[in-house]
Structures are given as structure tokens and as C-alpha cells.
XYZ file of C-alpha atoms in Angstrom:
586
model
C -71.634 263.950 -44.292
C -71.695 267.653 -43.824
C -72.097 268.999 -40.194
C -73.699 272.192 -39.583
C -74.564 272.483 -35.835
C -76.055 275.558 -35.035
C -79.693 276.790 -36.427
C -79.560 278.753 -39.485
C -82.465 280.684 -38.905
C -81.887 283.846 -41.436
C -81.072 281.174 -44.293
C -84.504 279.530 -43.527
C -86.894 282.176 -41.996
C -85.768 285.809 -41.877
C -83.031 288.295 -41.416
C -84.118 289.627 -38.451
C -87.116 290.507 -36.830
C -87.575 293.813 -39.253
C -87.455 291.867 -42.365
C -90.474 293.279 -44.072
C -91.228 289.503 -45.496
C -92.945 288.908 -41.762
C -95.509 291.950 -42.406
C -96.042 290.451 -45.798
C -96.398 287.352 -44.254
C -98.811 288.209 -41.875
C -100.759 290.565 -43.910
C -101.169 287.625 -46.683
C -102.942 285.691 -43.863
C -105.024 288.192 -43.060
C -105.978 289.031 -46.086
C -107.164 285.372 -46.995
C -108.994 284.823 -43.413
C -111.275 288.039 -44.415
C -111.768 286.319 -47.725
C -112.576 282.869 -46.815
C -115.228 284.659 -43.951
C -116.487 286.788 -46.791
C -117.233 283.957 -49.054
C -118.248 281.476 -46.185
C -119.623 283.358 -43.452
C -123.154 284.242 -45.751
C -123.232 281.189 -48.450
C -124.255 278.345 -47.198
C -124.576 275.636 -49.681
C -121.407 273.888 -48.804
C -123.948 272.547 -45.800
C -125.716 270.154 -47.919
C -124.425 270.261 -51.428
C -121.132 267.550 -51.593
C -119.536 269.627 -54.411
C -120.106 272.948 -52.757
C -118.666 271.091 -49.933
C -115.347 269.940 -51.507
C -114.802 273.821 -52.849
C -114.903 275.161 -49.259
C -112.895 272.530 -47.514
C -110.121 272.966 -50.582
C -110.373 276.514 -49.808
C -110.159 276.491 -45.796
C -107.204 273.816 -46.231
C -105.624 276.288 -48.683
C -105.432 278.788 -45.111
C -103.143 276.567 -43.837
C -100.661 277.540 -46.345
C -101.592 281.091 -47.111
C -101.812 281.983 -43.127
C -97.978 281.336 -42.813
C -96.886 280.250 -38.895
C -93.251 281.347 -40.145
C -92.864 284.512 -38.176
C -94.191 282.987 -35.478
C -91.598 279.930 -35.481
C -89.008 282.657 -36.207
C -89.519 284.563 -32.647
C -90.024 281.594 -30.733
C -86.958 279.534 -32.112
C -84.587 283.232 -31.344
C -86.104 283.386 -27.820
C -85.149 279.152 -27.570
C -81.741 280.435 -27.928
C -81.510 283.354 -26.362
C -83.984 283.545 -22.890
C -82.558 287.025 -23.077
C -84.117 287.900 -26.424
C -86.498 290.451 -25.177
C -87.030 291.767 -28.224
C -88.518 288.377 -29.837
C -90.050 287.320 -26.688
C -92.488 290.744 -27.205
C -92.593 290.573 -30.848
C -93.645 286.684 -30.348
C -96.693 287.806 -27.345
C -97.979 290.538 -29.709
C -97.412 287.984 -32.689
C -99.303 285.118 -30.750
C -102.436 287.425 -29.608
C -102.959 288.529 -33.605
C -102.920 284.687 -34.251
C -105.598 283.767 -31.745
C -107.371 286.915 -32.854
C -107.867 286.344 -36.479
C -108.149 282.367 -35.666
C -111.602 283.095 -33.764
C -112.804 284.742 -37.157
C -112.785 280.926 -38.652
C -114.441 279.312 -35.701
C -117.896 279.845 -37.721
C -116.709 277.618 -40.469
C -115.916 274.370 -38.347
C -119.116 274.961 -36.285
C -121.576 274.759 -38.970
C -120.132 271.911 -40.050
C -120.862 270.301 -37.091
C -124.359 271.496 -37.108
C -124.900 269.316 -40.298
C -127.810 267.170 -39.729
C -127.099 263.543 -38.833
C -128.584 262.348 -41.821
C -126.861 264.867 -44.001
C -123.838 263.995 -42.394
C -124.073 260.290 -43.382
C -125.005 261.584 -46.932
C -121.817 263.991 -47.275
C -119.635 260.714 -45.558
C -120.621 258.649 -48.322
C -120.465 261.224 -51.683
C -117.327 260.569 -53.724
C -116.339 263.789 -53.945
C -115.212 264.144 -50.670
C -113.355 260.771 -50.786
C -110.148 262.848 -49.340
C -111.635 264.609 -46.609
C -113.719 261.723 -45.159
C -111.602 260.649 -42.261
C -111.062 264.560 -41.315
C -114.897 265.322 -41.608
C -115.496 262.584 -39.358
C -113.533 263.534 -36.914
C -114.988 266.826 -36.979
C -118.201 265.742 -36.861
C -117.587 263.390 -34.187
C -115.986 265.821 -31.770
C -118.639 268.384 -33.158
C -121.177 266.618 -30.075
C -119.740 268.874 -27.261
C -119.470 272.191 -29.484
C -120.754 275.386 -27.660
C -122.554 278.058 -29.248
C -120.023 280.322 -31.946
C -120.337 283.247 -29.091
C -119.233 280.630 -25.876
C -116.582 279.165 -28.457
C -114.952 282.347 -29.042
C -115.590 283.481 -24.790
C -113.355 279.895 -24.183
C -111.004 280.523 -26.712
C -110.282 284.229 -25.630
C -110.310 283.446 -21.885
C -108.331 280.365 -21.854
C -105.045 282.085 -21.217
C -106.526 284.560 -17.924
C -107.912 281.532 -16.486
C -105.775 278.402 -16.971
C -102.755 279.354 -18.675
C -101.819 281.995 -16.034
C -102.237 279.807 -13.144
C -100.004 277.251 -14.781
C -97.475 280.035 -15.448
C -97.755 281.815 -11.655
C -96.299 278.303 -10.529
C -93.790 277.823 -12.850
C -92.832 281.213 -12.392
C -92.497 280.474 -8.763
C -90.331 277.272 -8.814
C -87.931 279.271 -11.778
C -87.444 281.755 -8.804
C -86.929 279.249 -6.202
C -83.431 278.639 -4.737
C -82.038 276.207 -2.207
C -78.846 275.896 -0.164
C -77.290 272.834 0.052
C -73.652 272.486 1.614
C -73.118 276.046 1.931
C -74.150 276.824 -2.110
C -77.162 278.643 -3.151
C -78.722 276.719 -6.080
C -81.723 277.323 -8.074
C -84.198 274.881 -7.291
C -84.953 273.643 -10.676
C -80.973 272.492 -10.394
C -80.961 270.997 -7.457
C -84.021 268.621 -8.605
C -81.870 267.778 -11.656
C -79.033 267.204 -9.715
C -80.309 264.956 -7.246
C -80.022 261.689 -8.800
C -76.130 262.429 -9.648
C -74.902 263.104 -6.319
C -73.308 260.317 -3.768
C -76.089 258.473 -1.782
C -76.001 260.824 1.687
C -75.525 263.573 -0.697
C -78.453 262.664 -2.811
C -81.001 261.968 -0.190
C -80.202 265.170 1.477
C -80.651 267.083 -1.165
C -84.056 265.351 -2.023
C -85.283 265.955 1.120
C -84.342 269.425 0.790
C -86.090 269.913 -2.538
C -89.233 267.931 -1.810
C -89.601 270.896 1.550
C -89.257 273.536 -0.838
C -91.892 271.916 -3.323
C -93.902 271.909 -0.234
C -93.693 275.309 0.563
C -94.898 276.345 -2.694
C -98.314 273.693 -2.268
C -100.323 276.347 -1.283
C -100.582 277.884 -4.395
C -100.240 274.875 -6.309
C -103.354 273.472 -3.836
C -105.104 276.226 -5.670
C -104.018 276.289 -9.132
C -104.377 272.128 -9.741
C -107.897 272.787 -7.876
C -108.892 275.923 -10.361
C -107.750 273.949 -13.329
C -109.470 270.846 -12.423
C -112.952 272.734 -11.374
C -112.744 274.471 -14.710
C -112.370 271.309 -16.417
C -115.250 269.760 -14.925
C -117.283 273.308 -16.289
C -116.133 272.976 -19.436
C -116.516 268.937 -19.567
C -120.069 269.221 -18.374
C -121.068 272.266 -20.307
C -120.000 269.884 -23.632
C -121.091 266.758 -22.469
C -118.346 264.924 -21.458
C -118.944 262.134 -19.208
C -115.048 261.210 -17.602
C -112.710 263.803 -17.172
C -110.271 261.640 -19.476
C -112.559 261.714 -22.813
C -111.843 264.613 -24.139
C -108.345 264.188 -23.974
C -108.630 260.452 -25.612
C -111.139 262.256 -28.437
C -108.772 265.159 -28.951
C -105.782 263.086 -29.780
C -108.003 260.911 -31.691
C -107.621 257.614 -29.890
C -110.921 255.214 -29.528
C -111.892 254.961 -26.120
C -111.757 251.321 -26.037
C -108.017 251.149 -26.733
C -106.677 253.736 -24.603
C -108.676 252.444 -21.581
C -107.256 248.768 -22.698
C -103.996 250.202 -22.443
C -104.487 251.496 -18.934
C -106.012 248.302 -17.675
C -103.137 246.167 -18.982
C -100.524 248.110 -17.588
C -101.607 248.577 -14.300
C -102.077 244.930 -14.293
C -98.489 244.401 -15.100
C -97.422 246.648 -12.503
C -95.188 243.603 -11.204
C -92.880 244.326 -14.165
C -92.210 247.554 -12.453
C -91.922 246.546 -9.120
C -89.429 243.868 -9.886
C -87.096 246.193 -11.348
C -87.101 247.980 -8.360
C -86.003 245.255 -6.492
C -83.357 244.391 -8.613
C -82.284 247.896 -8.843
C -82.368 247.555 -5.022
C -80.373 244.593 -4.547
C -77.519 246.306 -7.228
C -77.087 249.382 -4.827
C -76.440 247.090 -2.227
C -80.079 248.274 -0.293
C -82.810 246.714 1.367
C -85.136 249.869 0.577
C -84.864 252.457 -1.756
C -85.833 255.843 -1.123
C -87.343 258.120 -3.642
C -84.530 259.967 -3.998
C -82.617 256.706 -5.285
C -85.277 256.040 -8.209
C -83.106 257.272 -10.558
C -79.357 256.768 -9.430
C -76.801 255.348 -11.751
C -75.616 251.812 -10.866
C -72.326 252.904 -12.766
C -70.808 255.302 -15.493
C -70.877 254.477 -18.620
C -67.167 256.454 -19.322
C -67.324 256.408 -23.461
C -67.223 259.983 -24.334
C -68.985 260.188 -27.385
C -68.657 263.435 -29.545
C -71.143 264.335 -31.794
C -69.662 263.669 -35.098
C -69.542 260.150 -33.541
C -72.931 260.199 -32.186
C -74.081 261.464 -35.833
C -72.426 258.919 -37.584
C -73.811 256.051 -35.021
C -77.030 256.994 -35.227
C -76.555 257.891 -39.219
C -75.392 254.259 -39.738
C -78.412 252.715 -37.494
C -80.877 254.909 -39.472
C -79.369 253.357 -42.873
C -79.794 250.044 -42.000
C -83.150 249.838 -40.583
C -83.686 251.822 -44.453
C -81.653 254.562 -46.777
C -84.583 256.803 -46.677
C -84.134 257.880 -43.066
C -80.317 257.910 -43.444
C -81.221 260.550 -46.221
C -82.795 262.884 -44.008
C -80.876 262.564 -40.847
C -78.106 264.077 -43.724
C -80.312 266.748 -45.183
C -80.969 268.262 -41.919
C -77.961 268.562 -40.747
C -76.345 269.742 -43.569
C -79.110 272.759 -43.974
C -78.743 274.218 -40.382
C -81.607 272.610 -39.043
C -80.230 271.095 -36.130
C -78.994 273.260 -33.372
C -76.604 270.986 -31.221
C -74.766 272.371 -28.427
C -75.575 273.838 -25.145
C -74.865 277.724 -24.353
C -75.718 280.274 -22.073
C -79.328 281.439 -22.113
C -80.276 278.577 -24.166
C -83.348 276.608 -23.265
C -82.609 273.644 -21.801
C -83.642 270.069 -23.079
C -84.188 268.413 -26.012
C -87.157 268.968 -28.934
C -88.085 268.605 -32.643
C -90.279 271.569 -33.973
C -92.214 270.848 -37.483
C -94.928 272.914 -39.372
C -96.746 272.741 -42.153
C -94.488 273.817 -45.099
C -91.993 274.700 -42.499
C -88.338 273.254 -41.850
C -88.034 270.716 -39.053
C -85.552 271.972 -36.157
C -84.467 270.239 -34.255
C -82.919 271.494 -30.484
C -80.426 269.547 -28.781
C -78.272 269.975 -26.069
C -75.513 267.147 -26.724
C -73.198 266.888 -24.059
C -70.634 264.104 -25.238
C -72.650 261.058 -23.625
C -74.504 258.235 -24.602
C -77.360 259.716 -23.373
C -76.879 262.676 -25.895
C -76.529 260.039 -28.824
C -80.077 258.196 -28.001
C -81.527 261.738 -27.636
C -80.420 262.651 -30.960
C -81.924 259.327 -32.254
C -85.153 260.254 -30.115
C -85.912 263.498 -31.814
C -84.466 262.202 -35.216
C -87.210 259.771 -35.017
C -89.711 262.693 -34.825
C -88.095 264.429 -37.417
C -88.653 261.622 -39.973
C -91.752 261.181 -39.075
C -92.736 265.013 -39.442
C -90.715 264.686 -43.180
C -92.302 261.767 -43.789
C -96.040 262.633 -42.993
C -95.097 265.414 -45.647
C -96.668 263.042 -48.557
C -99.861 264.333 -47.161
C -102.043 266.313 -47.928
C -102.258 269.874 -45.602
C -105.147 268.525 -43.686
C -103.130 265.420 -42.817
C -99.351 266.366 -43.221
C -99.632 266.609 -39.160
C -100.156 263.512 -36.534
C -102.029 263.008 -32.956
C -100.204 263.053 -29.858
C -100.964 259.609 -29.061
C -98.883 258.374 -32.022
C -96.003 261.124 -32.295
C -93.611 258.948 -29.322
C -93.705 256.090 -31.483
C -91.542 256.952 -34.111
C -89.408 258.368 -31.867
C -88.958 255.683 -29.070
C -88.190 253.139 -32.204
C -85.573 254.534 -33.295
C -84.195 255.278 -30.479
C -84.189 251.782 -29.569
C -82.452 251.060 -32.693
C -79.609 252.836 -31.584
C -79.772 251.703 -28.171
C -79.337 248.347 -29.800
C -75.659 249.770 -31.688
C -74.886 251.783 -29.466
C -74.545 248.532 -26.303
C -72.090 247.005 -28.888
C -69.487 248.744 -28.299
C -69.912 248.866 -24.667
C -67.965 246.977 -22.208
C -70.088 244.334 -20.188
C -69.827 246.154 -17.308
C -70.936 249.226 -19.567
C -73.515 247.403 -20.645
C -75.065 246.676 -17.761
C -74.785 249.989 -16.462
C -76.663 251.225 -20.042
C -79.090 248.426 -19.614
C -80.050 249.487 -15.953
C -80.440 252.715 -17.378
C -82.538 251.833 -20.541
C -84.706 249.905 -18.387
C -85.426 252.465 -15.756
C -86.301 254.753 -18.498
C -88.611 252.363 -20.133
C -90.180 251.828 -16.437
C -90.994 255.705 -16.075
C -92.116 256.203 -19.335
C -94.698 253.138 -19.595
C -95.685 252.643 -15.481
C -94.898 255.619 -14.729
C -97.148 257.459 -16.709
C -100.080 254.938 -16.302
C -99.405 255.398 -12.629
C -99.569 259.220 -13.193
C -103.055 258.579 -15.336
C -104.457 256.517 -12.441
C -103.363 259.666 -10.219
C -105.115 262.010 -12.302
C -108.605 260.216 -12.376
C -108.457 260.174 -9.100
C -107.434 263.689 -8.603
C -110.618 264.773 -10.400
C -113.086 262.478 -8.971
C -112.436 263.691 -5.593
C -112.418 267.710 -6.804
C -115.576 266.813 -8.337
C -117.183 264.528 -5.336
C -115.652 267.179 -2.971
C -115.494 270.413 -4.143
C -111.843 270.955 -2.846
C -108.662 268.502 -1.957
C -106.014 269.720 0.151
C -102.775 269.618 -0.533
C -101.923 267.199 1.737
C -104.685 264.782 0.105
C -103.323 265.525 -3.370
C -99.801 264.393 -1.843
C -100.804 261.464 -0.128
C -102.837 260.178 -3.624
C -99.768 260.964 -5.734
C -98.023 258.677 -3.189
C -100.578 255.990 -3.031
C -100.171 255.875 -7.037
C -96.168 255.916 -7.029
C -96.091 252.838 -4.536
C -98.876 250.874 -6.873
C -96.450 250.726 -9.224
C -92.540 251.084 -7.470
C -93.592 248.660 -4.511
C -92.299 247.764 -1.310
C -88.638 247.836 -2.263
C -89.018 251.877 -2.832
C -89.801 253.302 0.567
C -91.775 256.498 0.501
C -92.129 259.392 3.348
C -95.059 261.709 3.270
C -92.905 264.520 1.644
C -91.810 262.756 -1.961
C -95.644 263.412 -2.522
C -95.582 267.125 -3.217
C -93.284 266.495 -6.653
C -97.021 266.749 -7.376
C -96.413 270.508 -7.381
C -93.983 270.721 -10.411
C -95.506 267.895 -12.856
C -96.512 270.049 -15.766
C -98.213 266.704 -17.221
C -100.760 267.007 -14.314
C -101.752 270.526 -15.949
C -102.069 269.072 -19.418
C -104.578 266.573 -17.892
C -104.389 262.929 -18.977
C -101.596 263.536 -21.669
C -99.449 261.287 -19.697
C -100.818 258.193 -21.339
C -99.787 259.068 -24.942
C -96.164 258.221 -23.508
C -96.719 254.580 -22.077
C -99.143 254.196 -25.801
C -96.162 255.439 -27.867
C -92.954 253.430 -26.153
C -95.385 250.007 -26.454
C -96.426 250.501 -29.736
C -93.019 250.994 -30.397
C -91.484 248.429 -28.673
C -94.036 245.900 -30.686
C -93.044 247.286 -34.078
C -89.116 246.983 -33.418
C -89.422 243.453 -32.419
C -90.688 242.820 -35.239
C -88.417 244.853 -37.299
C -85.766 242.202 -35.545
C -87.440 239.488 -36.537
C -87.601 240.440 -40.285
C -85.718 243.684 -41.822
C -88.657 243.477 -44.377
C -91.223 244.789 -42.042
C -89.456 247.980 -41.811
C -92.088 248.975 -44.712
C -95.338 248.097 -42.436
C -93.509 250.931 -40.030
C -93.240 253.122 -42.845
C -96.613 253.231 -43.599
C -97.379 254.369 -40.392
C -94.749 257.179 -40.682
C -96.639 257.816 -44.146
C -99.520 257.968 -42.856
C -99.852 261.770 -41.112
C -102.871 262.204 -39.242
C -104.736 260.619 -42.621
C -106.844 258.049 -39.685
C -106.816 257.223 -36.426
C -104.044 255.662 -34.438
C -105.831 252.477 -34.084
C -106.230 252.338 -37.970
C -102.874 253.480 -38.269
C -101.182 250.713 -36.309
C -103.943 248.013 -37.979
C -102.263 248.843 -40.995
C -98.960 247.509 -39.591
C -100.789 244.217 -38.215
C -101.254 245.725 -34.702
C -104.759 245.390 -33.298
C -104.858 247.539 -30.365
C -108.276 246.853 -29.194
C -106.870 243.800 -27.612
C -104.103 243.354 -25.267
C -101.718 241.320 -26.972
C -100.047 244.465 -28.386
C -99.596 246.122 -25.207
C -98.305 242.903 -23.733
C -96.267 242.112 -26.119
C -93.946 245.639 -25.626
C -94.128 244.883 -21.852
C -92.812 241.461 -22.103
C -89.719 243.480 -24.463
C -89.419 245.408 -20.983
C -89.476 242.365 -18.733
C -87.042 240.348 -21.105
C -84.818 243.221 -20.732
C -84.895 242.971 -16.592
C -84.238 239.365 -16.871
C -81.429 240.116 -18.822
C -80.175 242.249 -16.155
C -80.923 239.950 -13.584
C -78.731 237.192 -15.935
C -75.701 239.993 -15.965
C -75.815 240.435 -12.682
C -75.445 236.862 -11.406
C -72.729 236.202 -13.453
């Protein structure tokens, strides 16, 4: 296998930010946008007539290849690699505002559709003809119920940026220009926060405390942003019809109602599951309380320094076993330059896999020679072959939902959890364990936690008007200790991480994480119980955004409009504790 490990973006976008294929590029979309509005925007038969119908949706799906996104994936993936590329970071703004720009000339198109008559819409549902776009012209005419006007849609859509985005960024900018001093060394602060959980325990607590002052100094103006954001949304909700401030997040990423609030209620139910780990965690750092700033400690080191042509080949090996077809791409993309692997200066930190329509999946790593590097590469593998794989789609479906892109990715990660523990020590392995545990904990109980947070968070901005920051920071606190318990002891202070959640600003996304890892979890069990079913999971990586999640997952035998499901990926999460629990009384 053939290891290229730096993006090769002039092989598979442009030269350079002058190549005069990006005005061609651009121009082409523009060019078909004034066509499709010239052909659309006065002929209306595709309203009611099924063929007519067909002939414009074939033609508006036909945008999504003519209107290439490659120049703007171009800027954005130099500036990724470069935070000093000023010269793509302006070509990308001006880029971005021509986008939105010519993207409000369509917004006609998708609200007349929605302005079908009910019974016309039934009619169109059922005409063979438009067999292929059913699911998609559902959808659309299901979220069509809380369209505005064209005018108000293209006000929202134009004002969006002045009056959320920029109070999201003023924060951010803040904590990026944030420093602390700790032991005589001026840090920034988004370092120290990372580097809490490393440190030695008086070291780490120190530090914490520090960082959790400086996130308070900044409330203020987070007091005001989260309240802006959150009176907007309850504008904009009630303006469309909305009822809770979480349904148009569930309808937007396509989930039924029924399911996602399912999945909250079972969770939070299980919060035991969470607060037993804590204990235990407890109990192996020698405490009789944790702090916050101990949540996320190492027990140990895992010492195996894995390089990446070893992590590759691990995670290679695990992908060819579970099935040869994702062993085949894992190759392909790292052979073509699509995989930028190590870290270097002015390179965005993190990990992420970046897929368009007709575009090359990248993928951004930032391997450092751990284990944790090697299930991070099987992480965003997994979304990789599930972008690659969604590709049997048509355009209108080649993409998927939020709600169902972490499942690919946290299963097979877990595969190669699963390889990588065997060549572990068993005191490795229980240091791996701990740590594969604790980040199954914040991603499922966590997040549900988080949702809980968040409902609350907008009940009382709506009920009140206004919450303080000190309420906001004592109901983040009163939702961490639902689920952490009484062996994590919390001060007023850990609160304010409020401040720099970005999730909280996204508003209810957080559940997509716990719905992906336990969807997941359910699927690889099975997987382990027979290799065979590895082609029910491959339907659902077939499947693109073709129906909805629920659908999706029914497909593979999951019915997620009962519990089971959801219960049956916690109790993979609770047999994993007791296995710690076993280790450590040995």
C-alpha cells in the first residue's frame, strides 16, 4: 500500500488560486442558475403536471453538478493548512458571499413546491414518474409547513450571518485571544483547556480552576450572545410554527420526532451507567470525589508508539476483515493525496473528513504516533466510506443527515478499538479500556445531558425574557451532576465551560452524537455475532440520504421507535465498565 500523506490539492482541484478553471467554474454555475430561473421562475406547470414535474426536478438536481463547490473546497482546504493563507481566506469570504448570493435566486423553486396543494401533493406522491424523487419531495413538503414568504426567506437567509453568525464568532474570537499564566508561563487559553486533563493532579486542578475564571470573565458577553441566539430562535421558531425549540433541529436532520425524543428519555433514564463509571473511575485514582477537572485524567499511559504506516496498516487490516470493499478505499485515498496526516505549524487543529458532491473526500488528520491517532484515523475513515459509499446515489441523495453521519464512523472505530486492545498489555488494556469508556460516556450521556441543558436553557429565555449568566451556569451544572453523580464534585465555577461549547450555538445538535455511537454500538454487536451481517450495515452506508434514518436503520433490523435499540448499545457501554471493574479486582 502506497502512502501519500500530505493533500494533493493542485492534482485534485487547482494550481493555485489564479487558475482560470475557478472563473470557469464559477461562471458555469452562474450561467445555469439564470437558466433554470429563466425557465422556472414564469412556467408553472411542473406545479400540477407529474411529468412537467420530473423535467424540473431532473433539471434543478442537474445544478448540483453544474454549480461546482470546487473552488470553494479549494480556498477553504489551503486556509485548513495554512491559518496564515490570507490570500485564500479573502478569496474564500468573497467566494462564499457570491454562493449565498446566487443561492437566494433558487429559493423560488423549493417554495412553490411547498405551496402545492395538499391534495395535489398526495397526487404528485403517488404518480410513477416521480418514483425517484418521492422520499426527497416529501421531505420537502413536509418541512415546507413553516416556510416564510420568498421575500422573508431571502431577509433570513441574507441576515443570518449579521445576526447569529457574528455573535458566535465575537466569542470565539475572544477565547482565541485569551491567554493565561500558569507557573510563571503565558499560555493561550484554548491550550491550557486542552492541557488540563494531562497535567499531575495539583497541577491539573490548578490549572482548571484557572481556566474555568477566565471562561468566567468572558460570561458577560457570552450572557448576551447565548441570550440573542436563543431569543432569535424563538422569532424564527414561532414565526414558522414550531412548537419546541428542539423540532426544527429533529425535522432538519430528518429524524421522526418519536425516535429522537425515545432516545432522550432512555438515556437519561440510564444515567446510572454514567454515574457508575464515575465511581469506578474514582476509586482507580485512589479518590473519594472527583473534581471536574479529573473527568478526563488518564488512569495510565498506554506507551505503544504507533507510527502511521502502522496505524494505516492496523486499521487497513480491520477494514478488510469486517469486508474488502472498505479495505479498497482506505487504499485509494491514501494513495491519491487525499489524506493529509501530520501536524504543522499554522495548521488547523483536530481531526475531519470533508466530502462533496462529485468532489474528492479529504480527509485532515493530525496523527501524533498514539493510539488515539490510530482510532481517529479509523473514526474519519468510517466517514469517508460512508461519503464513497453513498456515491451509488443519485445527486439528490449521494449526501446523508447529521443524525446518521457518527454511525459509520463510531463503528468502525470500534472495530479497531477491538484490534487495536490485542496487542496491548493488560495493564495497557485497562488503561485503553478506561479511556474507551470515558469516551463512550461523553459522547452518549454527555450529550443527552447537554440536550436536557439546552431545553432548559430555552424554556427559561422564553418564560423569562433573559437568564443571567450565573443561572445559565448553575443549569449547566445541575445537568452535568444528573448524569456524573455524587462521586464528581462540582463548585459553582466548572459551570461557565458553558461559555465555550460551540454545540450550545448549534442548538440541539448534540443529540445526533449519543443517536450515532448507539446505533452504532447495536450494529457492531451484531457484526460480532455474525460476519454476515456486515451487508445489513452496508446497506445503510448505501443508502445516502435516499430515506430517513429510522427507515434507514429498519432496513438493518433496527426499530428505533422502541427502546430496545438504544438499550441495547448502552448495555455494550455497561458490559464494558463491568469489564473494567473485573480488571481491576484482579
Amino acid at each position: 500500500m502506497k502512502i501519500k500523506t500530505s493533500w494533493e490539492l493542485e492534482k485534485l482541484f487547482y494550481q493555485s488560486l489564479k487558475d482560470p478553471r475557478i472563473s470557469r467554474d464559477v461562471a458555469k454555475g452562474d450561467r445555469a442558475i439564470d437558466a433554470f430561473v429563466s425557465k422556472y421562475s414564469k412556467n408553472k406547470k411542473y406545479l400540477s403536471d407529474a411529468k412537467a414535474l420530473k423535467k424540473a426536478l431532473e433539471d434543478y438536481e442537474a445544478l448540483d453538478l453544474l454549480c461546482s463547490p470546487a473552488p470553494l473546497y479549494y480556498a477553504n482546504y489551503r486556509k485548513e493548512l495554512n491559518a496564515k493563507d490570507t490570500e485564500a481566506e479573502a478569496f474564500l469570504n468573497k467566494l462564499s458571499d457570491h454562493y449565498t448570493k446566487r443561492g437566494t435566486k433558487l429559493i423560488f423553486f423549493t417554495l412553490e413546491l411547498g405551496k402545492i396543494p395538499p391534495a395535489t401533493q398526495k397526487k404528485l406522491l403517488a404518480a410513477k414518474e416521480l418514483v425517484p424523487f418521492k422520499y426527497w419531495l416529501g421531505r420537502l413538503f413536509e418541512t415546507a409547513k413553516h416556510d416564510l414568504s420568498e421575500p422573508e426567506e431571502k431577509i433570513l437567509s441574507l441576515f443570518h450571518d449579521v445576526s447569529s453568525g457574528r455573535w458566535v464568532q465575537a466569542v470565539d474570537n475572544i477565547l482565541n485571544t485569551r491567554s493565561v499564566i500558569f507557573k510563571g508561563k503565558r499560555m493561550a487559553l484554548n491550550e491550557a483547556a486542552v492541557n488540563v486533563s494531562s497535567l499531575p493532579k495539583a497541577d491539573r486542578r490548578a490549572l482548571h480552576k484557572i481556566v474555568m475564571n477566565e471562561y468566567k470573565s468572558v460570561s458577560q458577553m457570552a450572557e448576551s450572545e447565548l441570550n440573542a441566539l436563543v431569543s432569535r430562535k424563538k422569532i424564527t421558531d414561532e414565526l414558522r410554527g414550531f412548537k419546541e425549540p428542539y423540532d426544527a433541529t429533529i425535522l432538519g436532520y430528518e429524524n421522526d420526532r418519536e425516535s429522537v425524543l425515545n432516545l432522550i428519555k432512555t438515556v437519561t433514564g440510564r444515567f446510572d451507567i454514567a454515574r457508575r463509571f464515575y465511581s469506578l473511575k474514582a476509586k482507580l485514582m485512589k479518590e473519594k470525589r472527583l473534581t471536574y477537572a479529573d473527568r478526563s485524567a488518564p488512569i495510565g499511559t498506554v506507551k505503544k508508539k504507533v507510527l502511521f504506516k502502522e496505524a494505516a496498516a492496523v486499521v487497513r487490516d480491520t477494514f478488510y476483515n469486517l469486508h474488502p470493499r472498505y479495505a479498497a478505499i482506505f487504499e485509494r485515498l491514501l494513495e491519491n493525496g487525499q489524506v493529509d496526516v501530520y501536524p504543522k505549524a499554522g495548521k488547523t487543529s483536530g481531526a475531519y473528513c470533508s466530502s462533496g458532491l462529485e468532489q474528492p473526500t479529504m480527509l485532515l488528520l493530525n496523527h501524533v504516533e498514539n493510539a488515539h491517532s490510530l482510532l481517529t484515523l479509523a473514526h474519519e475513515m468510517g466517514h469517508a466510506i460512508h461519503a464513497e459509499r453513498s456515491k451509488t446515489q443519485r445527486p439528490f441523495y449521494q449526501g446523508h443527515t447529521v443524525s446518521v453521519a457518527e454511525v459509520a464512523s463510531t463503528f468502525f472505530e470500534q472495530a479497531a478499538f477491538d484490534a487495536l486492545i490485542e496487542n496491548l498489555s493488560e495493564k495497557e488494556k485497562l488503561v485503553a479500556l478506561q479511556e474507551k469508556v470515558q469516551g463512550d460516556v461523553a459522547t452518549v450521556f454527555r450529550q443527552i445531558a447537554f440536550f436536557n441543558f439546552e431545553v432548559d436553557l430555552h424554556k427559561g429565555i422564553r418564560e423569562k425574557g433573559l437568564l443571567a449568566k450565573e443561572e445559565i451556569a448553575a443549569l449547566l451544572n445541575k445537568h452535568t451532576a444528573a448524569y456524573m453523580g455524587p462521586a464528581v464534585q462540582l463548585v459553582p465555577e466548572d459551570g461557565y465551560f458553558f461559555v465555550t461549547v460551540g454545540h450550545f450555538r448549534r442548538f440541539f445538535y448534540v443529540y445526533s452524537y449519543a443517536f450515532g455511537q448507539l446505533v452504532s454500538r447495536a450494529l457492531y454487536e451484531r457484526v460480532k455475532k455474525d460476519p454476515k451481517f456486515i451487508e445489513k450495515v452496508d446497506l445503510f452506508l448505501t443508502a445516502g440520504g435516499s430515506m430517513s434514518p429510522e427507515d434507514i436503520f429498519a432496513q438493518c433490523g433496527l426499530d428505533l421507535y422502541k427502546p430496545d435499540v438504544f438499550l441495547e448499545g448502552l448495555k455494550g457501554i455497561e458490559n464494558d465498565i463491568k469489564a473494567l471493574e473485573k480488571a481491576v479486582a484482579k
